[in-house]
PDB file of C-alpha atoms in Angstrom:
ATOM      1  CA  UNK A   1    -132.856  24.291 -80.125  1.00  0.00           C
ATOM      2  CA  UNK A   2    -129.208  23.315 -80.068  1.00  0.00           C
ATOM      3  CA  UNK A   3    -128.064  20.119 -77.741  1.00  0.00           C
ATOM      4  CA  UNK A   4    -124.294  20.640 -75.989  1.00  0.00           C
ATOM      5  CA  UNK A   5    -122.499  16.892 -76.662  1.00  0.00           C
ATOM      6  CA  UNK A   6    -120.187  18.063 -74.162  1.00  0.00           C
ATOM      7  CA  UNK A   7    -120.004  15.825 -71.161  1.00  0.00           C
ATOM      8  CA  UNK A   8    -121.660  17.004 -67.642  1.00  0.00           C
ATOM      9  CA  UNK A   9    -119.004  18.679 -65.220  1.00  0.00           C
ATOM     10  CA  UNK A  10    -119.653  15.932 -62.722  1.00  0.00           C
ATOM     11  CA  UNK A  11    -118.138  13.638 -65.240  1.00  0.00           C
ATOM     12  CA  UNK A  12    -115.333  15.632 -66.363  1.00  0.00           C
ATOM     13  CA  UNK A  13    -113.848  16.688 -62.626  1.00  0.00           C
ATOM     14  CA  UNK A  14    -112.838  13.158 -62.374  1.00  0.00           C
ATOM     15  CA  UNK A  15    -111.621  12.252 -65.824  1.00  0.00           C
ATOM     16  CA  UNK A  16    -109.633  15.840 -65.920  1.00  0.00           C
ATOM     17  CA  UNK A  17    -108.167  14.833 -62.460  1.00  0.00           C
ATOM     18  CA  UNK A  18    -106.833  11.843 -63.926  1.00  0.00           C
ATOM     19  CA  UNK A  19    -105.254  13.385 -66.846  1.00  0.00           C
ATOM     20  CA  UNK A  20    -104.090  15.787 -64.865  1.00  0.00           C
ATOM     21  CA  UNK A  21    -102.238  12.910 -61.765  1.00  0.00           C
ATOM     22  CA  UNK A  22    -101.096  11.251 -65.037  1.00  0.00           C
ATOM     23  CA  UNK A  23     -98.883  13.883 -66.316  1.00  0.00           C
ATOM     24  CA  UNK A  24     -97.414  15.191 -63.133  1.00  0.00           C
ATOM     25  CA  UNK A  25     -96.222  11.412 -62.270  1.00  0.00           C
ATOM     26  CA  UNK A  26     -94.707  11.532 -65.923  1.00  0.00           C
ATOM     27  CA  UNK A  27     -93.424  15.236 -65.517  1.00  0.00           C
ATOM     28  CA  UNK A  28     -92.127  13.992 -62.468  1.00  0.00           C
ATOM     29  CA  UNK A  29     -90.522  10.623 -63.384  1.00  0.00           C
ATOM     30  CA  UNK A  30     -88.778  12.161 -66.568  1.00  0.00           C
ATOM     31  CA  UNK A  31     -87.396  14.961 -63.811  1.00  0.00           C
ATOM     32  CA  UNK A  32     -86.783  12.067 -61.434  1.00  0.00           C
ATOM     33  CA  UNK A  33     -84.438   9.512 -64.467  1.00  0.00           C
ATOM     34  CA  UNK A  34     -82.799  12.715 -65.817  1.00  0.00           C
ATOM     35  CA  UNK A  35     -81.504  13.387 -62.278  1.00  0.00           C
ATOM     36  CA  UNK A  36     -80.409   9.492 -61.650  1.00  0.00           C
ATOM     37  CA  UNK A  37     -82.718   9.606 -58.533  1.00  0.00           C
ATOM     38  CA  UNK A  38     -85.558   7.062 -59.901  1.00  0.00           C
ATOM     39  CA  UNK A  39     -82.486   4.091 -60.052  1.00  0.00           C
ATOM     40  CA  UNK A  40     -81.457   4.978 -56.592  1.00  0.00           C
ATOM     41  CA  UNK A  41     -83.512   2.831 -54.846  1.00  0.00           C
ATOM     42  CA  UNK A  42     -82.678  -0.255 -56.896  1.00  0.00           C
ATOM     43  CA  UNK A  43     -79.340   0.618 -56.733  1.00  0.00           C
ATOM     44  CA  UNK A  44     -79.069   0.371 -53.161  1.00  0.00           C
ATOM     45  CA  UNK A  45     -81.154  -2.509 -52.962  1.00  0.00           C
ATOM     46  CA  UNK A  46     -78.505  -3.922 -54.904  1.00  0.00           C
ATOM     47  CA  UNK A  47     -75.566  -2.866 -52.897  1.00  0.00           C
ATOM     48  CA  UNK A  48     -77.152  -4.531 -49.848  1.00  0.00           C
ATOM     49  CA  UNK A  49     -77.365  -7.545 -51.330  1.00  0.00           C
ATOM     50  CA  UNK A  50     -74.058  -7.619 -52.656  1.00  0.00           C
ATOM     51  CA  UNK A  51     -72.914  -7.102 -49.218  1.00  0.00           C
ATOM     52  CA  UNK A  52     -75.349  -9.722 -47.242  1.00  0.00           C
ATOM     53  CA  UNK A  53     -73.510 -12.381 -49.995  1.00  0.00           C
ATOM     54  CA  UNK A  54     -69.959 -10.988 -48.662  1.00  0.00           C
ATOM     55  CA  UNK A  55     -71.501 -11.880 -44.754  1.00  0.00           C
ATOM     56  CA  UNK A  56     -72.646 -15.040 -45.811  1.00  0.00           C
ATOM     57  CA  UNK A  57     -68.845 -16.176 -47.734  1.00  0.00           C
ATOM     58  CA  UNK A  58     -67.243 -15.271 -44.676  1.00  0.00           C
ATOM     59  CA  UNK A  59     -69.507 -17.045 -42.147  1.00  0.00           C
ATOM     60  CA  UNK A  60     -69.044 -20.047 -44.780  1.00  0.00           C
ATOM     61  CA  UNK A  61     -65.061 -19.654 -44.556  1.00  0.00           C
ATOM     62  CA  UNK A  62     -65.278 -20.168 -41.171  1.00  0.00           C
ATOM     63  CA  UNK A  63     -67.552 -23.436 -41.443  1.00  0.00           C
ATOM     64  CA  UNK A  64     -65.159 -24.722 -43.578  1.00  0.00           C
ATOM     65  CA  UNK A  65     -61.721 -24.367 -41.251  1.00  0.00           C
ATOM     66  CA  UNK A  66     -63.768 -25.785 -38.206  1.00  0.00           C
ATOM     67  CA  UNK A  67     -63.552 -29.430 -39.169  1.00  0.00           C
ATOM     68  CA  UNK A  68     -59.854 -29.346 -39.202  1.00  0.00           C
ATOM     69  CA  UNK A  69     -59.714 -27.627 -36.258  1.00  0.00           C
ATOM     70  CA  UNK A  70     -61.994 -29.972 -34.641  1.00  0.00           C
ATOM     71  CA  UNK A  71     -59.981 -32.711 -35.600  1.00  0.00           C
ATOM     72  CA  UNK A  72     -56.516 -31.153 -34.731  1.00  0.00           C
ATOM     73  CA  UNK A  73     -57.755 -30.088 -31.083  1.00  0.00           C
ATOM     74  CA  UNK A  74     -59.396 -33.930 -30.635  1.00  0.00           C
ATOM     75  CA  UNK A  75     -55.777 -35.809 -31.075  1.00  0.00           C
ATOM     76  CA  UNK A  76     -54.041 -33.478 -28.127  1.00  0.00           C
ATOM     77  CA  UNK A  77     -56.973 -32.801 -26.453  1.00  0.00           C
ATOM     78  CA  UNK A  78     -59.189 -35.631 -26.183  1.00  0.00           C
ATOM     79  CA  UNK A  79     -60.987 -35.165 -22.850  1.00  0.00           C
ATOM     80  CA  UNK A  80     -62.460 -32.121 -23.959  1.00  0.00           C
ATOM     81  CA  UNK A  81     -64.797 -34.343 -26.248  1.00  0.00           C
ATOM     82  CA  UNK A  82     -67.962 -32.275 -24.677  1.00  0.00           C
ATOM     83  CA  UNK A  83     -66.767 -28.791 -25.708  1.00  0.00           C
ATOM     84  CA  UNK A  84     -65.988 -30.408 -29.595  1.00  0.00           C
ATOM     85  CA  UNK A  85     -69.192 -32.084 -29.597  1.00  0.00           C
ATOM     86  CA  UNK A  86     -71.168 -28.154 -28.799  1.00  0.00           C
ATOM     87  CA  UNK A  87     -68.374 -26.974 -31.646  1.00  0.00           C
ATOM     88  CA  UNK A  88     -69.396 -29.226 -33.680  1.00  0.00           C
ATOM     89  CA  UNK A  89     -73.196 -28.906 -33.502  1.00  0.00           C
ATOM     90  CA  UNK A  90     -72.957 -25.596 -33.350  1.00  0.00           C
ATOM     91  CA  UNK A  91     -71.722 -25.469 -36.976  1.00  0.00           C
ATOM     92  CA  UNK A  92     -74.301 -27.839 -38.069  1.00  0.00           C
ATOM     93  CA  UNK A  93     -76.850 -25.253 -36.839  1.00  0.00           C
ATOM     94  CA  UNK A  94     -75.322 -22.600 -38.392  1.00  0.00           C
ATOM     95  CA  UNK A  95     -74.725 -23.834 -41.901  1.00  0.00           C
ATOM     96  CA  UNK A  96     -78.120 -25.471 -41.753  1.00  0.00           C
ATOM     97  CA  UNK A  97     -79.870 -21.703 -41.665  1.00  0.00           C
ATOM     98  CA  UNK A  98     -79.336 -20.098 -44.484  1.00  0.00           C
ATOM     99  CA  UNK A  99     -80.874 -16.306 -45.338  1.00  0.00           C
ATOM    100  CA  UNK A 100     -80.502 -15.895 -48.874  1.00  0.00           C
ATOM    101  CA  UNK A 101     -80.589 -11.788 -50.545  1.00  0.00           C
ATOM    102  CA  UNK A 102     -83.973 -12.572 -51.619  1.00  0.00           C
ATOM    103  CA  UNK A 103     -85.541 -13.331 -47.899  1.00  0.00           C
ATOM    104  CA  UNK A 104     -83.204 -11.045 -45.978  1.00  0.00           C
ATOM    105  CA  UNK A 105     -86.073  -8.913 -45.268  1.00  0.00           C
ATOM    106  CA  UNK A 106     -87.837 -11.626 -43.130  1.00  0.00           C
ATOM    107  CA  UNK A 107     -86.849 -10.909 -39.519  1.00  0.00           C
ATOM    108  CA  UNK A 108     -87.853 -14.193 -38.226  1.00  0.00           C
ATOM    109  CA  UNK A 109     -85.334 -16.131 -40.129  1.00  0.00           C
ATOM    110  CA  UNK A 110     -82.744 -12.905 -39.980  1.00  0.00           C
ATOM    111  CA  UNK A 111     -82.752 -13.479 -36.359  1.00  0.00           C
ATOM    112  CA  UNK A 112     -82.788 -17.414 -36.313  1.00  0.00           C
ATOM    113  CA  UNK A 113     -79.618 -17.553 -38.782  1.00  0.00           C
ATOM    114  CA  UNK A 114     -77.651 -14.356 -36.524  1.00  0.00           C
ATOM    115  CA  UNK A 115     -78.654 -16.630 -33.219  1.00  0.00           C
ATOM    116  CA  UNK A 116     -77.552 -19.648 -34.594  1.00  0.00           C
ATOM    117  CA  UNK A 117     -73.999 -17.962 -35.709  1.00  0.00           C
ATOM    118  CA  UNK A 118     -73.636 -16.663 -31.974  1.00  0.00           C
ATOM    119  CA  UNK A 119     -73.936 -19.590 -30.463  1.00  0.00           C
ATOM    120  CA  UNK A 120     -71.160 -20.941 -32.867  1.00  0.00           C
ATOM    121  CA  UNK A 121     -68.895 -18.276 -32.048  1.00  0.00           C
ATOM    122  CA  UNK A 122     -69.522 -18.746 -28.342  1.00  0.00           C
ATOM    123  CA  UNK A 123     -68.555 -22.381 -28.582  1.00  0.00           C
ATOM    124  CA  UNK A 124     -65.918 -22.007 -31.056  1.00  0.00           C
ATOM    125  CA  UNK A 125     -64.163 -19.159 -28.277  1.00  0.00           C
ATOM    126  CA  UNK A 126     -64.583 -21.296 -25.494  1.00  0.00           C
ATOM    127  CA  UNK A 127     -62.905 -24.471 -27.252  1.00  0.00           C
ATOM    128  CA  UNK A 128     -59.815 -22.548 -28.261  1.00  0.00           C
ATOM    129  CA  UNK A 129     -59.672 -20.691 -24.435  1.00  0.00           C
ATOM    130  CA  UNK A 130     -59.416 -24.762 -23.737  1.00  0.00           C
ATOM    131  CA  UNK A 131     -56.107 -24.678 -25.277  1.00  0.00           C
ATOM    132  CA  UNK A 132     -54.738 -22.920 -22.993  1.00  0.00           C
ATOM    133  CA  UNK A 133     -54.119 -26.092 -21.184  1.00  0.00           C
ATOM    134  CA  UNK A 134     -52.224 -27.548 -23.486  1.00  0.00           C
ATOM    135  CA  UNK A 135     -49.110 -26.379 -24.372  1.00  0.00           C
ATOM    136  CA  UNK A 136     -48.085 -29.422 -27.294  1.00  0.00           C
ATOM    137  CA  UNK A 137     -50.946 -28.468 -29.094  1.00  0.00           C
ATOM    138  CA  UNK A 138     -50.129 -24.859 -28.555  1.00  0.00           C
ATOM    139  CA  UNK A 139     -47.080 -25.479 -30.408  1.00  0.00           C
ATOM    140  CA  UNK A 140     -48.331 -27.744 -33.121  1.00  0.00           C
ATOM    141  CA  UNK A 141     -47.858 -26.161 -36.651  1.00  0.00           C
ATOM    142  CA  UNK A 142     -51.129 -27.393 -37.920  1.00  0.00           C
ATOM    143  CA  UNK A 143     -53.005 -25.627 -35.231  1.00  0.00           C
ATOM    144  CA  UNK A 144     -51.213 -22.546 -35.667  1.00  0.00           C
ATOM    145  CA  UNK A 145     -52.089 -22.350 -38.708  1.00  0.00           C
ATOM    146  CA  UNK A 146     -55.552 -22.892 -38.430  1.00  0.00           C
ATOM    147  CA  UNK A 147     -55.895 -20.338 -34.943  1.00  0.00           C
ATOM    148  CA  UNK A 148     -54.417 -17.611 -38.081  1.00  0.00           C
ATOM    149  CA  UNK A 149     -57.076 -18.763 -40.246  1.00  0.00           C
ATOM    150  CA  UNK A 150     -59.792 -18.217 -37.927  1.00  0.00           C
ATOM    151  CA  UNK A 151     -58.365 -14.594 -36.291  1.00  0.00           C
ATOM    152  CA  UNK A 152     -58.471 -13.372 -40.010  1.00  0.00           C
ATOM    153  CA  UNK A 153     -61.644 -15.126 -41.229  1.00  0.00           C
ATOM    154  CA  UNK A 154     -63.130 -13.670 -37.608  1.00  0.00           C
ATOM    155  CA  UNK A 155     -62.168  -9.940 -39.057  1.00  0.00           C
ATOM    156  CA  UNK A 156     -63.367 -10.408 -42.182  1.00  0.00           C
ATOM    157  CA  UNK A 157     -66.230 -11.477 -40.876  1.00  0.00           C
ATOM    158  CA  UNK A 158     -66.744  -8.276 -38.935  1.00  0.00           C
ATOM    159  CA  UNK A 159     -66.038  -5.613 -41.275  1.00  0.00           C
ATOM    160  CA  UNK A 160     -68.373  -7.854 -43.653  1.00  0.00           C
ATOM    161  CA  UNK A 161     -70.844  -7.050 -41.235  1.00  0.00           C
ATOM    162  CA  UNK A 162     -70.465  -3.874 -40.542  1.00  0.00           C
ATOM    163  CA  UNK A 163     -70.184  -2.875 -44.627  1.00  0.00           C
ATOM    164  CA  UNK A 164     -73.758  -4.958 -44.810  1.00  0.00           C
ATOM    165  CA  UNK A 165     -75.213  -2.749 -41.571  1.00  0.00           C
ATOM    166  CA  UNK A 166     -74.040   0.455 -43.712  1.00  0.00           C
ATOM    167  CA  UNK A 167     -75.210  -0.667 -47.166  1.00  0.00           C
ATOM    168  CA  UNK A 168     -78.948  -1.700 -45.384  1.00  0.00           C
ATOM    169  CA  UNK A 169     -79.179   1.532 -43.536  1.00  0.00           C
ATOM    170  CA  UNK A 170     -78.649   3.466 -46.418  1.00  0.00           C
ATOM    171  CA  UNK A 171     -81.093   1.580 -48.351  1.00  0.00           C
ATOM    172  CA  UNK A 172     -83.807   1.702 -45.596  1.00  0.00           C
ATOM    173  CA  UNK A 173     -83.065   5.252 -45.262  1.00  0.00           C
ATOM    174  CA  UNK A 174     -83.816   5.917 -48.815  1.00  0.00           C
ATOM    175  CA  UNK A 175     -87.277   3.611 -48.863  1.00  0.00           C
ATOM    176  CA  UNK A 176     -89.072   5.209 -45.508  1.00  0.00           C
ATOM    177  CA  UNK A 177     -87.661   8.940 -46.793  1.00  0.00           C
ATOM    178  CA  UNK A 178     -88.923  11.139 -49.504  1.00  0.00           C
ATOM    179  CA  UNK A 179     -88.769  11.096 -52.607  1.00  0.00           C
ATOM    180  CA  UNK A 180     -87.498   7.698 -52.239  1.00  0.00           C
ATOM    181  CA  UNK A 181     -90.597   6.498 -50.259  1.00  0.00           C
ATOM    182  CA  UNK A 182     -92.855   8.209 -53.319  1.00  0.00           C
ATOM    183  CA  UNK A 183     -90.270   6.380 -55.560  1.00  0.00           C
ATOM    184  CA  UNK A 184     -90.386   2.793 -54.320  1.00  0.00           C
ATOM    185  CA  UNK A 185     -94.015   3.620 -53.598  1.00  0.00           C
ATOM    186  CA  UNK A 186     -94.691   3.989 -57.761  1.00  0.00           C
ATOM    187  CA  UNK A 187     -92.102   1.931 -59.241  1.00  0.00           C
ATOM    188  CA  UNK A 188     -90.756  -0.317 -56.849  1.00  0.00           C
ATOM    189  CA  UNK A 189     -93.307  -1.649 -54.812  1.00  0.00           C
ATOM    190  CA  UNK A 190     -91.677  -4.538 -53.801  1.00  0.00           C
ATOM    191  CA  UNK A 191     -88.816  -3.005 -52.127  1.00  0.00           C
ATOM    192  CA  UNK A 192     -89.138  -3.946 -48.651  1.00  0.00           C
ATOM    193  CA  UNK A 193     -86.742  -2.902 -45.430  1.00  0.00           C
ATOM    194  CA  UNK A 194     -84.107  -4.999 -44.982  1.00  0.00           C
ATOM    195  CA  UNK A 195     -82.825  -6.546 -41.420  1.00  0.00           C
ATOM    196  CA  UNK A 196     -79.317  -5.641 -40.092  1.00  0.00           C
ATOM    197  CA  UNK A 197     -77.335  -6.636 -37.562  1.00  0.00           C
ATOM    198  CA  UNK A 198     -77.132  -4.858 -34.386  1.00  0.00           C
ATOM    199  CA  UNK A 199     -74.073  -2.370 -34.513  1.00  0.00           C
ATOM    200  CA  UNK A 200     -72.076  -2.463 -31.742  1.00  0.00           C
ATOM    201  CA  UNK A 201     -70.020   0.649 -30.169  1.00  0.00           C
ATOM    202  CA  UNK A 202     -66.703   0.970 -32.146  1.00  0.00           C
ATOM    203  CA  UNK A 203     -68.118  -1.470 -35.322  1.00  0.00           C
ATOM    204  CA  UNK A 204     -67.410   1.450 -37.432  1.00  0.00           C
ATOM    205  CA  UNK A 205     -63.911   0.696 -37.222  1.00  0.00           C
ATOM    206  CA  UNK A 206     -62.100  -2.358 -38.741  1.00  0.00           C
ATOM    207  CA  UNK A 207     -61.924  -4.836 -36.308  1.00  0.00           C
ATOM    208  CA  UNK A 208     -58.597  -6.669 -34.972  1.00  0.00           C
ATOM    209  CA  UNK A 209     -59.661 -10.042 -33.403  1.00  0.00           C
ATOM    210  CA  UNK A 210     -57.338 -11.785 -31.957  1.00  0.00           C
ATOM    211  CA  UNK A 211     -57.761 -15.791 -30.190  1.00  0.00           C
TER     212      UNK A 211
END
């Protein structure tokens, strides 16, 4: 009487199944690297990032000029002590919430560190719209040079912005589409949607502010 060895075909459905998952993932990955499309989604990742650091620079130009201008603005303009004061703690808000590349996927701080650097443009346009009142420190050099400081800093700012809204939307794109969703899915799983600003009408456009 002879005895099979070979194993029951209960056993072997499941075993071939994995040999056979196995090899397409590795079929397809080879297909995938040879094609460039397996970096892709670190790649963007990467871009974004690079991008959300250009944001951040800019918003921390901008931190930097206020004190001077605070300053400047307080020895013409001394009775508008309350609208320096909201300046002034408006900054220390801002530069006290910070969203670094690796937590820019958290939309809780995303939105607490965009808030806080709208309410410090707010107060910053409404303290030099106080200027208006007075023409000396209209005139004065230092000022000058500090109201072109800000009007570029302010642009930069915006088309630092808009690049990051670009570079993020891309990147999403690529992680909630196929194949990059299969992608990030098997060798990326930590890749997680970024937050972006909201883009406004015309933000596709370099910006020209102006105080």
């Amino acid at each position: 009487m002879s005895v099979s060895l070979s194993p029951p075909a209960a056993l072997r459905t499941p075993v071939l199944g994995r040999i056979a998952s196995a090899l397409a993932a590795l079929w397809l990955s080879l297909c995938l690297s040879g094609c460039g499309a397996i970096n892709r989604v670190p790649s963007l990742e990467e871009q974004a990032k690079s991008s959300w650091s250009e944001v951040q620079n800019q918003y921390q130009r901008r931190a930097d000029l206020i004190p001077n201008l605070v300053e400047t603005v307080k020895g013409y303009a001394k009775q508008e002590q309350e609208t320096l004061t909201r300046v002034t703690e408006a900054r220390a808000k801002a530069t006290s919430v910070q969203v670094d590349a690796s937590t820019v996927n958290d939309p809780a701080k995303f939105k607490q560190f965009q808030d806080a650097q709208n309410q410090l443009s707010g107060a910053l346009g409404r303290l030099l719209a106080s200027v208006e009142a007075y023409p000396d420190l209209k005139s004065n050099q230092n000022f000058l040079a500090l109201q072109s400081q800000l009007e570029g800093t302010e642009n930069r700012i915006a088309v630092a912005r808009r690049d990051y809204i670009q570079s993020v939307q891309a990147y999403n794109t690529e992680i909630r589409t196929i194949p990059g969703r299969w992608i990030a899915s098997w060798f990326y799983p930590e890749a997680k949607p970024m937050e972006t600003f909201t883009s406004t009408p015309g933000s596709e456009r370099a910006p020209n502010v102006k105080f």
